[in-house]
Amino acid sequence: MYHALAGHPPYRGANPAGTLTLAVEGRVEPLTQQGIAEDLWQVCRKCLEPDPADRYNTARELETDLRSWLAGAPVSVRRLSPTEKLRRVVRRNPMVTALSLTTALALVLALAAVVVADRRVLNYERERGQMAGRLAEERLHTARLAQVELLLSSQRPGQRTKALEIVKEAWQRKPEPGLRELAVRALTLGDFVQQEGPTVLPRRFSLPPGPKEVVSLNGQRRARLRPSDDDGDLVQIVNPAGNEETLLKLDGKLLAMTWNTEGDQLVLACTAMRTYRWRAGSTEMENRLRPRDSATIGFVWHPGGRHIACVAADGVLWIWDLDRADDVIAESLGAVVDPLPEWKSEGRELAWQDANGARRQMNVVLPTGVRVLRRQSDGLRRENFSTIAVDARREQVLWSTGNGVQLWEPAVGRQRQVAPKSGREWMGARFTAEGIQTCGWNSGLRGLTDAELASGGALPDRPGVSPYVGAVLMAGSENGWLALLQGPLQRFAVVKPGTKGARPLPQPLPYSVTLNHDGTRAATSSFQNPGVVIWDISGPGMSARKLQELAEVEPAASLTFSPDGSRLLTVSNHRGAVWNVTSGELIANLGAGESFNQGAWLPDGRTVVVQNGRGAQFYSAADGNLLARLPHPAPLAGDEHVAMAVDSRKNWIAEQLEDSSVILWDWDELQRELTQLGMWE
């Protein structure tokens, strides 16, 4: 058929062997190149297939396709697909095909290995570059934190402003609670921001003579210099009646003394480089704790009455914080300021005239969100069983010491003892709706009203006559219920003054106790055994019903109900925890591995504060995440924090230190400052 159509045989080799090879391999010149129709060529090609299985099975099949082509109908054979071609090649040359496929596979695998290796190298280089970037970022972050630490300890002008700028930038790069702590530390410092002016060269100076007499602005008191036989001057305080109120002995010659606006406080300075404060009603002066390198020659009271601008003989201007009994910032003005500076802009600026006669001005930034009451007397010892309470409405702090219960009124800058201890008793104290309550082993349950406190009243130094002698006040509710530790019986009892009887809480080896706000629930812990018991004390009679036992794994030193009473904060030696009171379920762990001594709730019920020896820390009550830390305010020494309290309505936090100093935090004010820095939401 092929010969008839093409005019020559299908296989034409150079020699017989070549012709045979073409026939075996089925290589034939397509007839379509000679103008033969595709369908007719496919019929002819099928007849030439080297493998008989690929040819027509019968002559009838060939006849059928030829007739179909003549009639213009489709034939049964079509052009071979690539798959069919490959199948036939493999079938004809199995060894060659296998070797080709193996070689191709090896080449593909080798190429893949090269690509994978190259990609690994690229990934390694990229990760190495990223790691180097992270390390560089960490080094920069660490260097910036070190710079902030140096600024915060420098006590130099600009320390606060510059430190806050660095911390804010670091927060934008990498937010973390430690940066909030540094920001709060900066906010607790004072700062000077001096406005530009000509350079003032230092000049020689001589100490001016001290004043002979100063009269208070209201004319009620006078301070007079009296002759003395030794190197220390005497200053006589004369009261409104003209009589001597007290006689003050200085360590050197008097250089300066100035009354406050009310005429009830006098500050003095002498050549021994000491500064003092005398307050009406006292027979002794309070000595500023840290003497300066140069004697003070002038004082200017701040309008708020808590700070004094002091000018030293060497031209240094420093701000004296009367509560802290120390300076909060100092700056050399280059020359003695004469006349003394003046407070401007409601105490936000100081203005003076320099040695060149030019008017100068400086912005003054006072500590934000914190008040510190420095221990004024070495006799004021810490109580072994420390308690503290704070009332933001009254602006008062109440805490127990080894001498008795102390009351601090920050608004008027006054601190005094309101309840002495009777013997070596343990003593607790708290605020009530009417005033304060105290209760100790020997003195029993006693109290003072707000009116008695305002008039300067204090409890006498004598054993109590109440039925609660032998008990110490541990906790109280808003409606008057008290939780007491009864010493002789070694048990907790819930009482209400004026109500007969007591509800005993049968807690073996009692350790800590607390009441919810309405006095219907109590929680207790054991000194040696883990677990916390929730009691129902709302029923009739004097018995308490056990509601729930929380699976606390250590003896809990501090227990506090949330404001709504639904959760309980427990603090033990190695953690804090928040519990569901009804179900007993653990809600959140706080600071795992940290050692805490006390805990409290903020009024919002969403945040808890726990304290250890280094200070207070804020945690989310929902998930236990650390939110912020309160630092140890400079320039206080590193005394351990031993007690803490939170006001029930306002975010005021009071902390007592080992030496009986007190720190009062206004967390609302600090939050506002952190929000302005973009570090709090």
PDB file of C-alpha atoms in Angstrom, residues 424-628:
ATOM      1  CA  ARG A 424       5.183  43.875 124.173  1.00  0.00           C
ATOM      2  CA  GLU A 425       1.795  43.294 122.640  1.00  0.00           C
ATOM      3  CA  TRP A 426       0.950  42.665 119.002  1.00  0.00           C
ATOM      4  CA  MET A 427      -1.300  45.370 117.691  1.00  0.00           C
ATOM      5  CA  GLY A 428      -3.507  45.822 114.625  1.00  0.00           C
ATOM      6  CA  ALA A 429      -5.224  48.973 113.353  1.00  0.00           C
ATOM      7  CA  ARG A 430      -7.725  49.968 110.666  1.00  0.00           C
ATOM      8  CA  PHE A 431      -9.943  52.803 109.493  1.00  0.00           C
ATOM      9  CA  THR A 432     -13.697  52.715 110.135  1.00  0.00           C
ATOM     10  CA  ALA A 433     -16.563  54.904 108.966  1.00  0.00           C
ATOM     11  CA  GLU A 434     -16.276  56.943 112.189  1.00  0.00           C
ATOM     12  CA  GLY A 435     -12.496  57.022 112.717  1.00  0.00           C
ATOM     13  CA  ILE A 436      -9.906  54.372 113.590  1.00  0.00           C
ATOM     14  CA  GLN A 437      -9.862  51.110 115.552  1.00  0.00           C
ATOM     15  CA  THR A 438      -6.947  49.401 117.267  1.00  0.00           C
ATOM     16  CA  CYS A 439      -6.766  46.075 119.061  1.00  0.00           C
ATOM     17  CA  GLY A 440      -3.809  44.457 120.823  1.00  0.00           C
ATOM     18  CA  TRP A 441      -3.033  41.626 123.235  1.00  0.00           C
ATOM     19  CA  ASN A 442      -2.979  43.926 126.283  1.00  0.00           C
ATOM     20  CA  SER A 443      -4.791  47.086 125.219  1.00  0.00           C
ATOM     21  CA  GLY A 444      -7.873  45.401 123.737  1.00  0.00           C
ATOM     22  CA  LEU A 445     -10.248  46.958 121.214  1.00  0.00           C
ATOM     23  CA  ARG A 446     -10.210  50.753 121.288  1.00  0.00           C
ATOM     24  CA  GLY A 447     -10.842  53.590 118.878  1.00  0.00           C
ATOM     25  CA  LEU A 448     -10.821  57.292 118.097  1.00  0.00           C
ATOM     26  CA  THR A 449     -13.383  59.285 116.120  1.00  0.00           C
ATOM     27  CA  ASP A 450     -12.482  61.640 113.294  1.00  0.00           C
ATOM     28  CA  ALA A 451     -13.308  64.583 115.542  1.00  0.00           C
ATOM     29  CA  GLU A 452     -10.970  63.310 118.254  1.00  0.00           C
ATOM     30  CA  LEU A 453      -8.208  62.797 115.709  1.00  0.00           C
ATOM     31  CA  ALA A 454      -8.723  66.294 114.266  1.00  0.00           C
ATOM     32  CA  SER A 455      -8.339  67.817 117.721  1.00  0.00           C
ATOM     33  CA  GLY A 456      -5.051  65.950 118.250  1.00  0.00           C
ATOM     34  CA  GLY A 457      -6.514  63.184 120.405  1.00  0.00           C
ATOM     35  CA  ALA A 458      -4.618  59.973 121.135  1.00  0.00           C
ATOM     36  CA  LEU A 459      -5.351  56.804 123.083  1.00  0.00           C
ATOM     37  CA  PRO A 460      -3.847  56.617 126.580  1.00  0.00           C
ATOM     38  CA  ASP A 461      -1.003  54.286 127.486  1.00  0.00           C
ATOM     39  CA  ARG A 462      -2.940  51.815 129.602  1.00  0.00           C
ATOM     40  CA  PRO A 463      -4.348  48.297 129.254  1.00  0.00           C
ATOM     41  CA  GLY A 464      -7.766  48.134 127.678  1.00  0.00           C
ATOM     42  CA  VAL A 465     -10.983  47.274 129.470  1.00  0.00           C
ATOM     43  CA  SER A 466     -12.774  45.738 126.493  1.00  0.00           C
ATOM     44  CA  PRO A 467     -13.726  42.041 126.347  1.00  0.00           C
ATOM     45  CA  TYR A 468     -11.174  41.625 123.566  1.00  0.00           C
ATOM     46  CA  VAL A 469      -8.037  41.836 125.686  1.00  0.00           C
ATOM     47  CA  GLY A 470      -5.875  38.948 124.528  1.00  0.00           C
ATOM     48  CA  ALA A 471      -6.844  39.442 120.876  1.00  0.00           C
ATOM     49  CA  VAL A 472      -5.258  41.256 117.956  1.00  0.00           C
ATOM     50  CA  LEU A 473      -7.163  42.902 115.097  1.00  0.00           C
ATOM     51  CA  MET A 474      -6.561  41.044 111.820  1.00  0.00           C
ATOM     52  CA  ALA A 475      -9.257  42.267 109.389  1.00  0.00           C
ATOM     53  CA  GLY A 476     -12.590  44.052 109.172  1.00  0.00           C
ATOM     54  CA  SER A 477     -15.609  44.523 106.909  1.00  0.00           C
ATOM     55  CA  GLU A 478     -17.305  47.722 105.809  1.00  0.00           C
ATOM     56  CA  ASN A 479     -20.334  47.096 108.053  1.00  0.00           C
ATOM     57  CA  GLY A 480     -18.368  46.733 111.293  1.00  0.00           C
ATOM     58  CA  TRP A 481     -17.528  43.027 111.571  1.00  0.00           C
ATOM     59  CA  LEU A 482     -14.010  42.293 112.821  1.00  0.00           C
ATOM     60  CA  ALA A 483     -11.794  39.243 112.523  1.00  0.00           C
ATOM     61  CA  LEU A 484      -9.626  38.788 115.626  1.00  0.00           C
ATOM     62  CA  LEU A 485      -6.882  36.371 116.575  1.00  0.00           C
ATOM     63  CA  GLN A 486      -7.664  35.331 120.138  1.00  0.00           C
ATOM     64  CA  GLY A 487      -4.308  34.689 121.762  1.00  0.00           C
ATOM     65  CA  PRO A 488      -5.030  32.396 124.708  1.00  0.00           C
ATOM     66  CA  LEU A 489      -7.315  30.151 122.645  1.00  0.00           C
ATOM     67  CA  GLN A 490      -5.177  30.350 119.480  1.00  0.00           C
ATOM     68  CA  ARG A 491      -8.197  30.717 117.235  1.00  0.00           C
ATOM     69  CA  PHE A 492      -9.837  33.165 114.861  1.00  0.00           C
ATOM     70  CA  ALA A 493     -13.128  34.725 115.891  1.00  0.00           C
ATOM     71  CA  VAL A 494     -15.503  37.105 114.099  1.00  0.00           C
ATOM     72  CA  VAL A 495     -17.124  39.757 116.303  1.00  0.00           C
ATOM     73  CA  LYS A 496     -19.099  42.966 115.987  1.00  0.00           C
ATOM     74  CA  PRO A 497     -18.659  45.507 118.771  1.00  0.00           C
ATOM     75  CA  GLY A 498     -21.976  46.041 120.506  1.00  0.00           C
ATOM     76  CA  THR A 499     -23.227  42.599 119.460  1.00  0.00           C
ATOM     77  CA  LYS A 500     -23.109  39.845 122.050  1.00  0.00           C
ATOM     78  CA  GLY A 501     -20.972  36.788 121.403  1.00  0.00           C
ATOM     79  CA  ALA A 502     -18.386  35.780 118.826  1.00  0.00           C
ATOM     80  CA  ARG A 503     -18.346  33.392 115.872  1.00  0.00           C
ATOM     81  CA  PRO A 504     -15.328  31.107 116.237  1.00  0.00           C
ATOM     82  CA  LEU A 505     -13.637  29.885 113.029  1.00  0.00           C
ATOM     83  CA  PRO A 506     -12.287  26.379 113.819  1.00  0.00           C
ATOM     84  CA  GLN A 507      -9.039  26.744 111.843  1.00  0.00           C
ATOM     85  CA  PRO A 508      -6.216  24.634 113.344  1.00  0.00           C
ATOM     86  CA  LEU A 509      -2.902  26.498 113.737  1.00  0.00           C
ATOM     87  CA  PRO A 510      -4.366  29.840 112.582  1.00  0.00           C
ATOM     88  CA  TYR A 511      -2.192  31.927 110.257  1.00  0.00           C
ATOM     89  CA  SER A 512      -4.201  34.442 108.214  1.00  0.00           C
ATOM     90  CA  VAL A 513      -7.849  35.555 108.064  1.00  0.00           C
ATOM     91  CA  THR A 514      -9.924  37.992 106.022  1.00  0.00           C
ATOM     92  CA  LEU A 515     -13.571  39.072 105.631  1.00  0.00           C
ATOM     93  CA  ASN A 516     -15.496  40.116 102.535  1.00  0.00           C
ATOM     94  CA  HIS A 517     -16.918  43.633 102.338  1.00  0.00           C
ATOM     95  CA  ASP A 518     -20.296  42.825 103.936  1.00  0.00           C
ATOM     96  CA  GLY A 519     -19.036  40.401 106.591  1.00  0.00           C
ATOM     97  CA  THR A 520     -20.917  37.345 105.280  1.00  0.00           C
ATOM     98  CA  ARG A 521     -17.837  35.318 104.249  1.00  0.00           C
ATOM     99  CA  ALA A 522     -14.481  34.639 105.869  1.00  0.00           C
ATOM    100  CA  ALA A 523     -11.342  32.896 104.636  1.00  0.00           C
ATOM    101  CA  THR A 524      -8.679  31.349 106.872  1.00  0.00           C
ATOM    102  CA  SER A 525      -5.352  29.577 106.481  1.00  0.00           C
ATOM    103  CA  SER A 526      -3.136  27.421 108.695  1.00  0.00           C
ATOM    104  CA  PHE A 527       0.400  28.232 109.772  1.00  0.00           C
ATOM    105  CA  GLN A 528       1.772  24.792 108.891  1.00  0.00           C
ATOM    106  CA  ASN A 529      -0.765  23.147 106.592  1.00  0.00           C
ATOM    107  CA  PRO A 530      -1.617  24.051 102.976  1.00  0.00           C
ATOM    108  CA  GLY A 531      -5.162  24.843 101.890  1.00  0.00           C
ATOM    109  CA  VAL A 532      -7.531  27.770 102.470  1.00  0.00           C
ATOM    110  CA  VAL A 533     -11.026  27.422 103.983  1.00  0.00           C
ATOM    111  CA  ILE A 534     -13.988  29.615 102.958  1.00  0.00           C
ATOM    112  CA  TRP A 535     -16.601  30.085 105.723  1.00  0.00           C
ATOM    113  CA  ASP A 536     -20.237  31.219 105.617  1.00  0.00           C
ATOM    114  CA  ILE A 537     -20.825  33.464 108.657  1.00  0.00           C
ATOM    115  CA  SER A 538     -24.155  34.954 107.553  1.00  0.00           C
ATOM    116  CA  GLY A 539     -26.450  32.427 109.206  1.00  0.00           C
ATOM    117  CA  PRO A 540     -28.254  32.723 112.554  1.00  0.00           C
ATOM    118  CA  GLY A 541     -26.511  31.744 115.747  1.00  0.00           C
ATOM    119  CA  MET A 542     -22.808  31.947 116.439  1.00  0.00           C
ATOM    120  CA  SER A 543     -21.517  29.055 114.349  1.00  0.00           C
ATOM    121  CA  ALA A 544     -19.640  29.282 111.038  1.00  0.00           C
ATOM    122  CA  ARG A 545     -20.369  26.903 108.147  1.00  0.00           C
ATOM    123  CA  LYS A 546     -17.542  25.580 105.969  1.00  0.00           C
ATOM    124  CA  LEU A 547     -18.324  26.303 102.310  1.00  0.00           C
ATOM    125  CA  GLN A 548     -15.214  25.472 100.330  1.00  0.00           C
ATOM    126  CA  GLU A 549     -11.583  24.451 100.713  1.00  0.00           C
ATOM    127  CA  LEU A 550      -9.152  25.832  98.155  1.00  0.00           C
ATOM    128  CA  ALA A 551      -6.280  23.579  97.088  1.00  0.00           C
ATOM    129  CA  GLU A 552      -3.507  26.068  97.926  1.00  0.00           C
ATOM    130  CA  VAL A 553      -0.235  24.122  97.987  1.00  0.00           C
ATOM    131  CA  GLU A 554       1.492  26.233 100.679  1.00  0.00           C
ATOM    132  CA  PRO A 555       0.428  27.968 103.890  1.00  0.00           C
ATOM    133  CA  ALA A 556      -1.093  31.282 102.774  1.00  0.00           C
ATOM    134  CA  ALA A 557       0.340  34.318 104.573  1.00  0.00           C
ATOM    135  CA  SER A 558      -2.172  36.780 103.103  1.00  0.00           C
ATOM    136  CA  LEU A 559      -5.831  36.420 102.064  1.00  0.00           C
ATOM    137  CA  THR A 560      -7.999  39.092 100.400  1.00  0.00           C
ATOM    138  CA  PHE A 561     -11.493  38.942  98.886  1.00  0.00           C
ATOM    139  CA  SER A 562     -12.147  40.778  95.622  1.00  0.00           C
ATOM    140  CA  PRO A 563     -14.387  43.878  95.869  1.00  0.00           C
ATOM    141  CA  ASP A 564     -17.435  41.850  94.740  1.00  0.00           C
ATOM    142  CA  GLY A 565     -16.536  38.880  96.967  1.00  0.00           C
ATOM    143  CA  SER A 566     -16.512  36.334  94.132  1.00  0.00           C
ATOM    144  CA  ARG A 567     -12.737  35.709  94.091  1.00  0.00           C
ATOM    145  CA  LEU A 568      -9.981  35.335  96.646  1.00  0.00           C
ATOM    146  CA  LEU A 569      -6.347  36.378  96.356  1.00  0.00           C
ATOM    147  CA  THR A 570      -3.940  34.133  98.268  1.00  0.00           C
ATOM    148  CA  VAL A 571      -0.260  34.903  98.796  1.00  0.00           C
ATOM    149  CA  SER A 572       2.202  32.253  99.927  1.00  0.00           C
ATOM    150  CA  ASN A 573       5.961  31.995 100.094  1.00  0.00           C
ATOM    151  CA  HIS A 574       6.488  31.119  96.425  1.00  0.00           C
ATOM    152  CA  ARG A 575       3.491  32.475  94.540  1.00  0.00           C
ATOM    153  CA  GLY A 576       0.248  34.401  94.482  1.00  0.00           C
ATOM    154  CA  ALA A 577      -3.010  32.916  93.190  1.00  0.00           C
ATOM    155  CA  VAL A 578      -6.560  34.035  92.315  1.00  0.00           C
ATOM    156  CA  TRP A 579      -9.397  31.599  93.116  1.00  0.00           C
ATOM    157  CA  ASN A 580     -13.109  31.330  92.360  1.00  0.00           C
ATOM    158  CA  VAL A 581     -14.742  31.326  95.796  1.00  0.00           C
ATOM    159  CA  THR A 582     -17.852  29.395  94.712  1.00  0.00           C
ATOM    160  CA  SER A 583     -16.294  26.612  92.622  1.00  0.00           C
ATOM    161  CA  GLY A 584     -12.860  26.501  94.253  1.00  0.00           C
ATOM    162  CA  GLU A 585     -11.278  26.705  90.777  1.00  0.00           C
ATOM    163  CA  LEU A 586      -7.834  28.239  90.345  1.00  0.00           C
ATOM    164  CA  ILE A 587      -8.192  31.239  87.992  1.00  0.00           C
ATOM    165  CA  ALA A 588      -4.619  32.521  87.713  1.00  0.00           C
ATOM    166  CA  ASN A 589      -1.121  32.024  89.090  1.00  0.00           C
ATOM    167  CA  LEU A 590       0.859  35.159  89.829  1.00  0.00           C
ATOM    168  CA  GLY A 591       4.643  35.373  89.667  1.00  0.00           C
ATOM    169  CA  ALA A 592       5.471  31.673  89.942  1.00  0.00           C
ATOM    170  CA  GLY A 593       8.720  31.299  91.870  1.00  0.00           C
ATOM    171  CA  GLU A 594       8.479  34.804  93.361  1.00  0.00           C
ATOM    172  CA  SER A 595       8.460  35.180  97.120  1.00  0.00           C
ATOM    173  CA  PHE A 596       5.558  37.368  98.314  1.00  0.00           C
ATOM    174  CA  ASN A 597       4.369  38.467 101.753  1.00  0.00           C
ATOM    175  CA  GLN A 598       1.094  40.324 101.117  1.00  0.00           C
ATOM    176  CA  GLY A 599      -1.565  40.986  98.494  1.00  0.00           C
ATOM    177  CA  ALA A 600      -4.518  43.294  97.813  1.00  0.00           C
ATOM    178  CA  TRP A 601      -7.090  44.158  95.124  1.00  0.00           C
ATOM    179  CA  LEU A 602      -7.396  47.442  93.289  1.00  0.00           C
ATOM    180  CA  PRO A 603     -10.937  48.879  93.444  1.00  0.00           C
ATOM    181  CA  ASP A 604     -11.664  47.920  89.801  1.00  0.00           C
ATOM    182  CA  GLY A 605     -11.547  44.200  90.718  1.00  0.00           C
ATOM    183  CA  ARG A 606      -9.470  43.454  87.597  1.00  0.00           C
ATOM    184  CA  THR A 607      -6.008  44.047  89.016  1.00  0.00           C
ATOM    185  CA  VAL A 608      -4.230  42.654  92.068  1.00  0.00           C
ATOM    186  CA  VAL A 609      -1.155  44.015  93.843  1.00  0.00           C
ATOM    187  CA  VAL A 610       1.295  41.695  95.577  1.00  0.00           C
ATOM    188  CA  GLN A 611       4.294  42.732  97.648  1.00  0.00           C
ATOM    189  CA  ASN A 612       7.642  41.216  98.406  1.00  0.00           C
ATOM    190  CA  GLY A 613      10.719  42.645 100.048  1.00  0.00           C
ATOM    191  CA  ARG A 614      11.611  44.639  96.916  1.00  0.00           C
ATOM    192  CA  GLY A 615       8.233  46.332  96.491  1.00  0.00           C
ATOM    193  CA  ALA A 616       4.785  45.972  94.932  1.00  0.00           C
ATOM    194  CA  GLN A 617       3.868  44.354  91.604  1.00  0.00           C
ATOM    195  CA  PHE A 618       0.650  44.606  89.570  1.00  0.00           C
ATOM    196  CA  TYR A 619      -0.889  41.515  87.931  1.00  0.00           C
ATOM    197  CA  SER A 620      -3.987  40.892  85.852  1.00  0.00           C
ATOM    198  CA  ALA A 621      -6.491  38.937  87.947  1.00  0.00           C
ATOM    199  CA  ALA A 622      -7.849  37.230  84.819  1.00  0.00           C
ATOM    200  CA  ASP A 623      -4.670  35.661  83.393  1.00  0.00           C
ATOM    201  CA  GLY A 624      -1.885  36.413  85.880  1.00  0.00           C
ATOM    202  CA  ASN A 625       0.155  38.563  83.459  1.00  0.00           C
ATOM    203  CA  LEU A 626       2.617  40.982  85.060  1.00  0.00           C
ATOM    204  CA  LEU A 627       1.540  44.561  84.316  1.00  0.00           C
ATOM    205  CA  ALA A 628       3.978  46.769  86.225  1.00  0.00           C
TER     206      ALA A 628
END
